[in-house]
XYZ file of C-alpha atoms in Angstrom:
774
model
C 178.663 19.739 122.461
C 180.665 21.516 125.165
C 180.021 24.976 126.600
C 183.260 26.537 125.283
C 182.612 25.326 121.734
C 179.019 26.490 121.870
C 180.034 29.889 123.227
C 182.705 30.378 120.594
C 180.277 29.402 117.846
C 177.824 32.022 119.046
C 180.564 34.637 119.160
C 181.529 33.799 115.559
C 178.008 34.195 114.143
C 178.348 36.796 111.332
C 176.773 40.209 111.844
C 173.762 41.373 109.851
C 175.856 43.739 107.716
C 177.757 40.846 106.137
C 176.455 39.430 102.932
C 174.695 36.128 102.418
C 171.620 34.309 103.716
C 173.529 32.761 106.608
C 174.432 36.218 107.871
C 170.797 37.268 107.731
C 169.736 34.139 109.647
C 172.411 34.729 112.264
C 171.366 38.345 112.625
C 167.772 37.206 113.210
C 168.993 34.728 115.829
C 170.894 37.472 117.609
C 167.865 39.771 117.583
C 165.581 37.015 118.898
C 167.820 35.649 121.677
C 169.692 38.797 122.662
C 173.257 38.985 123.957
C 175.113 35.929 125.170
C 175.473 36.427 128.953
C 177.255 33.949 131.190
C 180.449 33.360 133.100
C 183.138 35.379 131.375
C 180.936 35.457 128.271
C 181.433 31.759 127.573
C 178.041 30.190 128.415
C 176.176 28.326 125.660
C 173.565 30.158 123.686
C 170.719 27.896 124.752
C 171.659 28.287 128.381
C 171.811 32.027 127.863
C 168.353 32.064 126.331
C 166.942 29.981 129.165
C 168.671 32.111 131.783
C 167.513 35.336 130.183
C 163.922 34.167 130.088
C 163.807 32.833 133.617
C 165.860 35.623 135.148
C 163.408 38.189 133.846
C 161.823 38.045 137.265
C 163.349 40.369 139.799
C 163.934 40.310 143.471
C 162.108 42.618 145.843
C 164.756 45.260 145.259
C 164.271 45.120 141.506
C 167.537 43.341 140.680
C 167.890 40.113 138.679
C 167.688 36.751 140.399
C 168.728 33.266 139.378
C 166.116 31.484 137.243
C 164.197 28.552 138.619
C 164.583 26.251 135.632
C 162.700 23.435 137.362
C 159.453 25.270 136.528
C 159.827 24.771 132.779
C 158.301 21.454 131.756
C 159.484 20.330 128.305
C 156.910 19.509 125.664
C 157.154 16.279 123.687
C 158.417 16.434 120.108
C 157.668 13.136 118.363
C 160.330 11.649 116.076
C 159.458 11.731 112.396
C 158.155 8.617 110.703
C 158.739 7.559 107.105
C 158.041 10.414 104.671
C 155.532 9.959 101.854
C 158.041 11.622 99.494
C 160.837 9.329 100.577
C 164.004 10.256 102.464
C 165.147 13.259 100.438
C 168.204 13.780 102.634
C 169.366 10.225 101.912
C 168.849 10.779 98.182
C 170.967 13.945 98.288
C 173.711 12.356 100.359
C 173.381 8.725 101.520
C 171.587 6.716 104.264
C 173.010 7.467 107.680
C 174.621 4.946 110.016
C 173.247 6.441 113.272
C 174.433 3.712 115.605
C 178.125 3.874 114.695
C 178.495 7.602 114.003
C 175.956 9.660 116.019
C 176.747 8.171 119.354
C 180.186 9.767 119.045
C 178.664 13.053 117.898
C 176.299 13.327 120.838
C 178.847 12.352 123.475
C 180.419 15.796 123.303
C 178.235 17.267 126.063
C 179.966 18.412 129.235
C 178.822 20.532 132.181
C 175.359 21.934 131.271
C 172.520 23.736 132.873
C 169.288 21.854 133.481
C 167.452 23.290 130.481
C 170.414 22.836 128.160
C 170.792 19.227 129.259
C 167.086 18.456 128.749
C 167.095 20.058 125.308
C 170.264 18.175 124.359
C 168.826 14.786 125.365
C 165.567 15.527 123.544
C 167.399 16.610 120.385
C 169.558 13.474 120.408
C 166.537 11.207 120.900
C 164.665 13.030 118.151
C 167.458 12.352 115.656
C 168.121 8.771 116.742
C 164.434 7.772 116.621
C 163.306 9.607 113.465
C 162.919 7.490 110.285
C 163.411 10.471 107.982
C 165.047 13.682 109.147
C 164.666 17.249 107.943
C 166.842 17.734 104.875
C 169.116 20.364 106.435
C 169.785 18.202 109.506
C 170.416 15.133 107.367
C 172.942 16.931 105.169
C 174.821 18.447 108.141
C 174.997 15.063 109.863
C 176.290 13.441 106.686
C 178.976 16.132 106.312
C 180.017 15.628 109.942
C 180.441 11.898 109.342
C 182.806 12.666 106.425
C 184.642 15.381 108.400
C 183.332 17.954 105.953
C 181.505 19.835 108.736
C 181.841 20.400 112.464
C 179.374 19.225 115.094
C 178.752 22.875 116.019
C 177.045 23.303 112.638
C 174.068 21.489 114.201
C 173.583 24.388 116.557
C 170.846 26.291 114.598
C 168.814 23.079 114.320
C 169.389 22.434 117.992
C 168.083 25.906 118.878
C 165.008 25.341 116.736
C 164.312 22.073 118.556
C 164.909 23.688 121.965
C 162.254 26.308 121.245
C 159.828 23.564 120.324
C 160.143 21.786 123.650
C 160.554 25.000 125.675
C 158.146 27.550 124.123
C 159.046 29.951 126.924
C 162.354 30.649 125.127
C 160.491 32.003 122.100
C 158.252 34.435 123.985
C 160.298 35.418 127.028
C 160.094 39.139 126.300
C 156.295 39.038 126.044
C 156.043 37.019 129.266
C 158.318 39.484 130.998
C 156.052 42.381 130.036
C 152.857 40.565 131.052
C 154.233 39.695 134.505
C 155.646 43.162 135.192
C 154.022 44.137 138.511
C 156.174 47.166 139.290
C 153.530 49.885 138.892
C 150.272 48.698 140.532
C 148.840 52.245 140.852
C 148.600 52.394 137.050
C 146.150 49.466 137.046
C 143.365 51.727 138.348
C 142.894 54.681 135.941
C 139.515 55.648 137.479
C 141.112 56.192 140.896
C 144.071 58.051 139.372
C 141.672 60.423 137.612
C 140.594 61.970 140.947
C 142.555 63.496 143.799
C 141.553 61.445 146.833
C 141.784 62.505 150.453
C 143.353 59.721 152.562
C 142.783 59.573 156.331
C 144.525 56.907 158.432
C 142.763 56.177 161.758
C 145.539 54.586 163.811
C 145.253 52.969 167.217
C 145.034 49.740 169.221
C 141.889 47.639 169.604
C 139.007 49.372 171.402
C 140.320 52.867 170.667
C 137.339 54.106 168.640
C 139.211 54.370 165.344
C 136.644 52.355 163.385
C 133.776 54.231 165.082
C 135.020 57.605 163.800
C 135.500 56.245 160.282
C 131.987 54.761 160.283
C 130.522 58.135 161.293
C 131.983 59.594 158.086
C 130.581 56.588 156.226
C 127.052 57.144 157.588
C 126.989 60.878 156.860
C 128.140 60.516 153.237
C 125.794 60.588 150.244
C 127.366 57.368 148.951
C 129.893 55.091 150.644
C 131.441 51.637 150.742
C 132.728 49.706 153.770
C 135.400 47.044 153.112
C 135.854 44.564 155.961
C 138.053 41.497 156.444
C 135.217 39.158 157.488
C 131.622 38.393 156.562
C 130.680 38.997 160.200
C 132.015 42.563 160.114
C 130.308 43.284 156.793
C 127.025 41.955 158.257
C 127.451 44.113 161.373
C 127.968 47.323 159.376
C 125.109 46.352 157.048
C 122.713 45.984 159.996
C 123.933 49.109 161.824
C 123.663 51.266 158.697
C 120.104 50.189 157.944
C 119.186 50.551 161.620
C 120.423 54.154 161.435
C 117.961 54.828 158.609
C 120.557 54.744 155.818
C 119.707 52.188 153.097
C 122.647 49.821 152.709
C 123.284 46.712 150.586
C 125.406 43.720 151.545
C 127.921 42.074 149.206
C 130.070 39.094 150.210
C 131.487 36.218 148.234
C 128.481 34.035 149.086
C 125.703 36.584 149.530
C 124.060 39.600 147.840
C 121.352 41.465 149.782
C 119.595 44.468 148.223
C 117.355 46.421 150.605
C 115.336 48.060 147.820
C 112.256 45.983 146.971
C 112.755 46.630 143.242
C 116.360 45.477 143.348
C 117.811 48.965 142.849
C 121.276 49.294 144.335
C 121.601 51.445 147.454
C 124.112 54.275 147.671
C 125.809 52.552 150.651
C 127.426 49.115 150.455
C 128.954 46.927 153.156
C 131.192 44.246 151.653
C 134.142 41.995 152.244
C 137.316 43.594 150.958
C 137.705 41.129 148.053
C 134.261 42.099 146.719
C 134.629 45.896 146.590
C 134.159 47.603 143.214
C 137.086 49.683 141.941
C 135.026 51.291 139.171
C 131.993 52.586 141.124
C 132.403 56.205 142.361
C 131.754 56.871 146.078
C 131.973 59.898 148.311
C 133.523 57.940 151.200
C 135.265 54.562 151.439
C 136.302 52.787 154.649
C 138.971 50.064 154.568
C 139.089 48.199 157.888
C 142.125 46.331 159.307
C 144.481 47.888 156.751
C 147.451 46.121 158.396
C 146.249 42.925 156.686
C 147.795 44.319 153.507
C 150.812 42.239 154.577
C 148.817 38.985 154.798
C 150.676 36.363 152.730
C 147.464 34.978 151.216
C 144.886 37.825 151.210
C 147.043 40.955 151.254
C 146.369 41.609 147.552
C 142.728 42.510 148.342
C 143.761 45.392 150.654
C 146.342 46.589 148.109
C 143.653 46.610 145.416
C 141.201 48.510 147.635
C 143.825 51.026 148.781
C 145.040 51.871 145.282
C 141.845 51.342 143.325
C 138.785 52.625 145.225
C 137.185 55.602 143.439
C 136.251 57.661 146.488
C 136.728 61.324 147.303
C 137.700 60.332 150.864
C 139.324 57.025 151.819
C 139.390 56.237 155.542
C 141.828 53.537 156.673
C 141.548 51.832 160.075
C 144.346 49.745 161.538
C 147.620 49.405 163.383
C 150.248 52.128 163.370
C 152.690 49.606 161.896
C 151.049 50.158 158.487
C 151.395 53.981 158.423
C 154.847 54.164 156.801
C 154.045 51.622 154.086
C 150.706 53.248 153.225
C 152.390 56.649 153.058
C 155.067 55.286 150.694
C 152.548 53.519 148.445
C 150.368 56.616 148.111
C 153.391 58.862 147.553
C 153.649 57.212 144.122
C 150.062 58.295 143.366
C 150.635 61.870 144.515
C 148.254 61.513 147.484
C 149.084 62.597 151.024
C 148.050 60.653 154.123
C 146.492 62.413 157.113
C 147.093 60.386 160.291
C 144.711 60.527 163.249
C 145.989 58.695 166.345
C 143.714 57.190 169.002
C 144.358 55.835 172.484
C 142.613 52.858 174.038
C 139.326 53.889 175.669
C 139.560 51.483 178.611
C 142.630 50.356 180.575
C 144.015 46.859 180.249
C 146.613 45.244 182.521
C 148.758 42.116 182.454
C 148.329 40.243 185.738
C 151.312 39.114 187.796
C 149.849 35.677 188.430
C 148.674 32.906 186.102
C 145.336 31.149 186.410
C 147.070 27.854 187.347
C 143.784 25.916 187.672
C 140.347 25.988 186.053
C 138.961 26.111 189.590
C 139.985 29.790 189.604
C 137.729 30.803 186.705
C 135.454 33.828 187.173
C 132.463 35.171 185.209
C 133.637 37.048 182.111
C 136.712 34.847 181.578
C 137.749 33.817 178.080
C 140.279 31.016 177.614
C 142.071 31.336 174.268
C 143.373 28.115 172.709
C 145.182 27.556 169.425
C 144.065 23.993 168.673
C 140.867 21.989 168.691
C 142.536 19.533 171.040
C 142.760 22.251 173.664
C 139.236 23.542 172.896
C 137.703 20.121 173.539
C 139.921 19.321 176.525
C 139.264 22.630 178.300
C 135.527 22.515 177.534
C 135.267 19.035 179.043
C 137.148 20.041 182.196
C 134.993 23.158 182.687
C 131.803 21.127 182.232
C 132.999 18.664 184.898
C 133.148 21.628 187.311
C 129.467 22.332 186.729
C 129.999 25.556 184.753
C 128.215 26.472 181.521
C 130.335 27.768 178.674
C 130.226 29.080 175.106
C 132.582 27.844 172.389
C 133.846 29.792 169.343
C 136.385 28.574 166.800
C 137.201 29.379 163.187
C 135.393 26.605 161.304
C 132.027 27.289 162.937
C 129.410 28.929 160.674
C 128.955 32.702 161.217
C 125.441 32.200 162.590
C 126.703 29.753 165.211
C 129.498 32.129 166.235
C 126.997 34.952 166.697
C 124.662 32.684 168.688
C 127.491 31.626 170.996
C 128.613 35.252 171.407
C 125.045 36.324 172.265
C 124.767 33.527 174.815
C 128.029 34.588 176.495
C 127.152 38.308 176.444
C 123.644 37.842 177.903
C 123.787 38.770 181.640
C 120.680 36.659 182.328
C 122.183 33.527 180.727
C 123.959 31.115 183.122
C 126.825 30.848 180.611
C 129.670 32.985 182.003
C 132.779 31.350 180.510
C 134.016 31.465 176.898
C 136.464 29.011 175.299
C 137.692 30.269 171.935
C 140.478 30.323 169.392
C 142.009 33.482 167.920
C 138.799 33.686 165.823
C 137.622 36.221 168.436
C 140.392 38.610 167.365
C 138.043 40.536 165.070
C 134.431 40.540 163.971
C 132.707 39.754 167.283
C 131.586 42.065 170.086
C 132.224 40.166 173.316
C 131.824 41.163 176.934
C 135.121 39.804 178.282
C 136.695 40.741 181.612
C 139.833 38.595 181.457
C 141.703 36.962 178.566
C 143.566 33.782 179.572
C 146.073 32.374 177.086
C 145.952 28.590 177.471
C 149.116 28.471 175.371
C 151.363 30.958 173.577
C 152.312 28.508 170.843
C 150.336 28.553 167.613
C 150.780 25.502 165.361
C 150.742 25.970 161.617
C 151.313 23.931 158.466
C 154.197 25.029 156.260
C 154.451 24.703 152.482
C 155.830 21.149 152.750
C 152.889 19.995 154.853
C 154.980 19.831 158.029
C 153.688 21.095 161.363
C 155.539 24.160 162.619
C 155.265 25.440 166.168
C 156.148 29.040 166.994
C 155.079 31.587 169.653
C 152.411 34.072 168.615
C 153.543 37.445 167.310
C 153.181 40.734 169.145
C 150.499 41.849 166.693
C 148.469 38.658 167.284
C 148.865 38.898 171.062
C 147.732 42.550 171.127
C 144.761 41.821 168.875
C 143.523 38.997 171.132
C 144.364 40.638 174.464
C 142.569 43.801 173.343
C 139.232 41.968 173.412
C 139.186 42.253 177.214
C 137.455 45.215 178.864
C 135.975 46.788 175.751
C 134.271 50.181 175.980
C 130.891 48.824 174.856
C 130.880 45.883 177.307
C 129.879 45.749 180.960
C 133.539 45.343 181.952
C 135.300 48.699 181.793
C 138.757 47.345 182.637
C 140.470 44.425 180.967
C 142.935 41.866 182.306
C 145.295 39.469 180.549
C 147.140 36.437 181.894
C 148.143 32.881 181.033
C 146.993 29.466 182.136
C 150.453 28.378 183.246
C 153.005 30.291 185.308
C 155.861 29.395 182.948
C 154.151 31.249 180.072
C 153.499 34.504 181.933
C 157.009 35.917 181.471
C 156.931 35.154 177.750
C 153.517 36.850 177.421
C 154.832 40.038 179.039
C 157.876 39.936 176.772
C 155.723 39.525 173.651
C 153.321 42.327 174.623
C 156.187 44.714 175.421
C 157.909 44.257 172.089
C 157.342 46.956 169.467
C 155.182 45.839 166.564
C 157.343 45.266 163.511
C 156.585 47.805 160.778
C 154.938 46.434 157.664
C 157.420 46.339 154.794
C 155.445 45.284 151.722
C 151.939 44.913 150.288
C 150.551 41.828 148.558
C 149.763 41.433 144.845
C 147.949 38.701 142.901
C 147.961 37.859 139.166
C 144.666 38.623 137.462
C 142.700 36.268 135.243
C 143.604 38.446 132.241
C 147.333 38.109 132.946
C 147.095 34.341 133.286
C 145.080 34.144 130.060
C 147.811 36.075 128.244
C 150.419 33.676 129.653
C 148.291 30.747 128.474
C 148.083 32.282 124.982
C 151.873 32.106 124.726
C 152.170 28.725 126.523
C 149.015 26.867 125.435
C 150.238 23.395 126.458
C 151.138 24.404 130.017
C 148.911 23.487 132.974
C 147.346 26.246 135.060
C 149.401 25.296 138.125
C 152.610 25.471 136.083
C 151.490 28.783 134.535
C 151.190 30.224 138.041
C 154.678 28.985 138.939
C 156.189 30.492 135.806
C 154.281 33.771 136.308
C 155.600 34.131 139.869
C 159.134 33.300 138.739
C 158.986 35.836 135.888
C 157.210 38.525 137.897
C 158.993 41.785 138.629
C 157.936 43.679 141.760
C 159.217 46.744 143.538
C 160.493 46.466 147.090
C 157.172 47.777 148.426
C 155.245 44.776 147.066
C 155.334 40.988 147.083
C 153.413 38.286 145.213
C 150.961 36.564 147.552
C 151.207 32.881 148.405
C 149.283 30.983 145.731
C 149.545 27.477 147.189
C 145.783 27.146 147.727
C 145.160 28.278 144.149
C 147.683 25.746 142.825
C 146.193 23.008 145.002
C 142.771 23.537 143.423
C 144.324 23.797 139.957
C 146.038 20.425 140.339
C 142.903 18.910 141.842
C 140.730 19.711 138.801
C 143.456 19.641 136.134
C 142.094 16.478 134.477
C 138.603 17.982 134.085
C 138.019 19.675 130.681
C 137.306 23.366 131.374
C 138.248 26.534 129.548
C 140.918 28.621 131.205
C 138.710 31.429 132.553
C 136.275 28.951 134.161
C 139.181 26.939 135.575
C 140.659 30.131 137.039
C 137.358 30.984 138.777
C 137.037 27.494 140.253
C 140.596 27.744 141.572
C 139.889 31.061 143.323
C 136.937 29.555 145.202
C 137.710 29.700 148.943
C 137.968 26.147 150.289
C 139.645 24.510 153.272
C 142.043 22.065 151.659
C 142.299 20.140 154.941
C 138.637 19.152 154.556
C 138.458 16.115 152.238
C 134.706 16.421 151.675
C 135.000 20.081 150.637
C 137.834 19.241 148.218
C 135.886 16.355 146.692
C 132.864 18.677 146.354
C 134.900 21.210 144.366
C 135.958 18.317 142.142
C 132.382 17.135 141.732
C 131.075 20.641 141.014
C 133.733 21.150 138.327
C 132.917 17.759 136.801
C 129.196 18.572 136.610
C 129.991 21.967 135.089
C 132.216 20.393 132.429
C 129.338 18.106 131.440
C 127.053 21.137 131.136
C 124.739 19.628 133.757
C 123.203 22.295 136.083
C 123.764 21.691 139.795
C 120.242 21.983 141.154
C 119.186 21.944 144.786
C 117.756 18.444 144.289
C 121.103 17.232 142.955
C 122.937 18.834 145.872
C 120.559 17.226 148.398
C 121.273 13.808 146.908
C 124.988 14.523 146.968
C 125.137 15.505 150.660
C 122.431 12.964 151.636
C 120.023 15.580 152.975
C 118.328 15.682 155.475
C 121.132 15.465 158.011
C 120.807 14.240 161.575
C 121.946 16.143 164.693
C 125.516 15.260 165.684
C 126.039 12.431 168.158
C 129.767 13.024 168.638
C 132.535 15.443 167.685
C 133.214 13.710 164.373
C 129.565 14.191 163.361
C 129.819 17.874 164.286
C 132.918 18.347 162.135
C 131.206 16.565 159.236
C 128.296 19.016 159.502
C 130.738 21.942 159.489
C 132.236 20.543 156.265
C 128.759 20.337 154.677
C 128.176 23.981 155.673
C 131.399 24.858 153.839
C 130.099 22.971 150.781
C 126.943 25.108 150.874
C 129.189 28.197 151.016
C 131.097 26.879 147.995
C 127.861 26.379 146.065
C 126.660 29.901 146.895
C 130.038 31.391 145.985
C 129.948 29.686 142.587
C 126.274 30.576 142.063
C 127.188 34.273 141.779
C 129.845 33.484 139.161
C 127.917 30.868 137.150
C 124.231 31.610 137.694
C 123.013 29.284 134.932
C 124.900 26.263 136.227
C 124.189 26.899 139.933
C 120.575 28.099 139.688
C 119.149 27.359 143.148
C 121.039 29.765 145.415
C 117.930 30.815 147.366
C 116.931 27.201 148.069
C 120.448 26.271 149.126
C 120.560 29.289 151.448
C 117.423 28.006 153.189
C 119.033 24.594 153.626
C 122.125 26.296 155.034
C 120.026 28.085 157.652
C 118.541 24.746 158.724
C 122.013 23.246 158.924
C 123.230 26.247 160.938
C 120.491 25.549 163.499
C 121.552 21.876 163.700
C 125.194 22.894 164.244
C 124.166 25.441 166.896
C 122.388 22.664 168.760
C 125.488 20.507 168.543
C 127.799 23.263 169.828
C 125.321 24.015 172.629
C 125.761 20.390 173.743
C 129.432 20.186 172.837
C 130.509 18.786 176.192
C 128.075 15.892 175.740
C 129.486 15.263 172.273
C 133.015 15.256 173.684
C 131.971 12.807 176.392
C 130.361 10.492 173.821
C 133.442 10.674 171.626
C 135.714 9.795 174.537
C 133.483 6.902 175.543
C 133.465 5.462 172.020
C 137.131 6.314 171.431
C 136.200 8.491 168.446
C 138.085 11.569 169.583
C 141.318 10.864 167.715
C 142.013 14.532 167.219
C 145.450 14.081 165.709
C 143.823 12.718 162.559
C 140.879 15.118 162.336
C 140.997 17.810 159.644
C 142.347 21.091 160.917
C 143.337 19.654 164.306
C 146.676 20.443 165.886
C 148.713 18.858 168.676
C 148.133 19.905 172.271
C 150.894 22.351 173.171
C 149.880 23.775 176.524
C 152.850 25.088 178.437
C 155.290 23.870 175.806
C 158.682 25.578 175.758
C 160.503 26.680 172.637
C 162.953 23.786 172.798
C 160.117 21.309 173.193
C 158.361 22.953 170.263
C 161.400 22.505 168.067
C 161.719 18.878 169.084
C 158.045 18.347 168.289
C 158.470 19.928 164.891
C 161.414 17.683 164.131
C 159.490 14.628 165.239
C 156.489 15.537 163.091
C 158.677 16.198 160.077
C 160.633 12.980 160.421
C 157.424 11.090 160.985
C 155.978 12.532 157.818
C 159.095 11.570 155.907
C 159.027 8.058 157.282
C 155.443 7.627 156.192
C 156.255 8.650 152.651
C 156.911 5.956 150.130
C 159.910 6.314 147.866
C 159.112 7.651 144.446
C 161.016 7.233 141.265
C 163.212 9.983 140.004
C 161.836 13.265 141.288
C 162.193 12.601 145.004
C 158.576 13.665 145.599
C 155.404 11.623 145.790
C 152.894 11.950 142.950
C 150.076 14.377 143.656
C 147.494 11.598 144.178
C 149.677 9.820 146.753
C 150.351 13.057 148.590
C 146.645 13.899 148.725
C 145.785 10.471 150.139
C 148.638 10.671 152.621
C 147.521 14.098 153.823
C 143.941 12.912 154.171
C 142.667 15.193 151.415
C 141.490 12.281 149.272
C 140.119 8.940 150.347
C 141.220 5.728 148.593
C 137.692 5.358 147.159
C 137.817 8.869 145.708
C 141.240 8.082 144.216
C 139.910 4.907 142.565
C 137.050 6.904 141.039
C 139.482 9.501 139.690
C 141.716 6.775 138.245
C 138.720 5.302 136.444
C 137.957 8.726 134.945
C 141.554 9.244 133.872
C 141.578 5.833 132.216
C 138.318 6.418 130.368
C 139.570 9.805 129.130
C 143.012 8.553 128.019
C 143.601 7.981 124.292
C 144.975 4.463 124.971
C 141.711 3.494 126.650
C 139.754 4.899 123.705
C 141.826 2.781 121.327
C 141.310 -0.319 123.465
C 137.591 0.388 123.580
C 137.450 0.804 119.821
C 139.426 -2.418 119.366
C 137.034 -4.274 121.669
C 134.047 -2.989 119.696
C 135.658 -4.141 116.434
C 136.345 -7.591 117.862
C 132.741 -7.892 119.030
C 131.542 -6.786 115.604
C 133.762 -9.331 113.864
C 132.624 -12.139 116.171
C 128.999 -11.191 115.563
C 129.519 -11.238 111.835
C 131.215 -14.647 112.083
């Protein structure tokens, strides 16, 4: 069936005012599917319906965008078998010669959209493979064979079939309303019921902006502090209680109530994701408000900004966020009072690079952006007889604090710090000079390829600002690079103006996804997320956050039987998807939950093979860090499913023991590096989370490296059939996120859960029974 014929047929459908049942049916079709948009009004009706449904999502400016039809996975409609009542259509007309006649009928397709083509093929297969057809279809087909009807008369039946395999066409208007994200302020009626005072404390690092906000927090009758990291929440928690103000702590993995009877305190220090938007407070503090632009976590700052029920809301962050915050709160009728701060201590960019590690001085901090560089620099410093502290992102919070305390202690012989950008916030460090070992920060893009780009001005200022802090023994800070070639680029980056923040992040709620699932019950959670994002409508001031980690977890546990709300919670659990053991633990936890088997401390100890030995090399240390993340995952889930994860207190004690073991390993990290080099275990390119060594690399070299990595990844991929992409299991193994043994175990589970396997099993049991009876 060609587009022009289909379009003309739609145009000729009689209006509802005309008499007859056909007119009424056509009128209902028009009301359900809407107008017939398309090129010059001549697109097919099915294509129009698909386009209308998928194009319901809008661009950032609010206008329509082209639908992403690849997101819609067709459902299977089985051909009909022989009818118990006989083939009524054949009795009314005659048996149909499908082979000789229908092949001609269904060759009339021409240029079609993806959805139209899929629906057409499915409809043709349905008719060709069915033993007895619906009476109306049978009669129309018979009339077509005798030239008593036109092929376009099949169109209503075709539309009915298309809605069966693409349910999204039937409920597109409902899906469009559910995914409408254009008025986020309306999601928080409690906050809209009060007139809040908003104060923006703006300034660079070490300007005292957070200090002034915390003073308001301490003097209030009730208050909440929302920080970006557990370390910051812990710091405010301890400072508040030390000041004589009872304060509770709430993070994803921890709940601490200072009252002996468990009564909640009037003050709360929490991570920003955990703040309550229904509890009334006198004062609220939102730290690092510029992270509202973060592609993964920005939704949490948007939620806190718009939803906190506080008489005064104090925001701390970069000036780049002022305009966006002002615009967002203009829609709520709230004005923003801006208080600007200057840096308390001077900081200068040196005119000379370090050049050699022989030129290190007490109070120096070398900032690296890869574990390769961390280990290499640590080893070289140790060879010079200097003691050092090491801080990087995957270390447990307790180990980071211990290393920071060691470096800050004037009586400790450790005077040098080697760290990643993890020092950018959350740690008080006594640093005299920041030395950038490299200005290139590797990252992994959505396709799993390594990308290499210079750090941004915001990142450079955040890290450089750690030098010469007001509270440290160094009252003036210095910044330089390891290599002379990077010094000019550093000055250029630091002198650039910080780009203003344009939009704030949003995230679909569990309720919205449940409503999507109600309309699309056969769709997987990962596909639901894709369709939600494609349908979503946002204003130019907002964007939908990157949900790749959520989708990764959803695909990982898709085969495990869980209800949608539980599956959603498991998928929001924070895990490092580059850690195979952490990913397999999420899988194992979900499997145990689905069996209704509580995950006790004894079970967990057997799973991780507790007790664990001190690390003998770097690989052992990284394995211990992964186990610490598994403990975090258990604790995180224990506050969502208390009955199934009952031993949070016992697991927390184990985690403290593990933290001490890791601290001992980091204290002797240079020995571990030496052992790894001796035994050739330090293959950092293949370690989870590791990145290539990029010291002194120019932009052109970086681009060449990226191209090499990408081509290498493509070469390693095996060709797949049809889609051009590897199956999920193959991709996970190739990326090191699943081991071959884990994959075999999963395949066994899939086989045992498949209906074919159940039939085979039943057949085997019958054969055994028959042989026994013989």
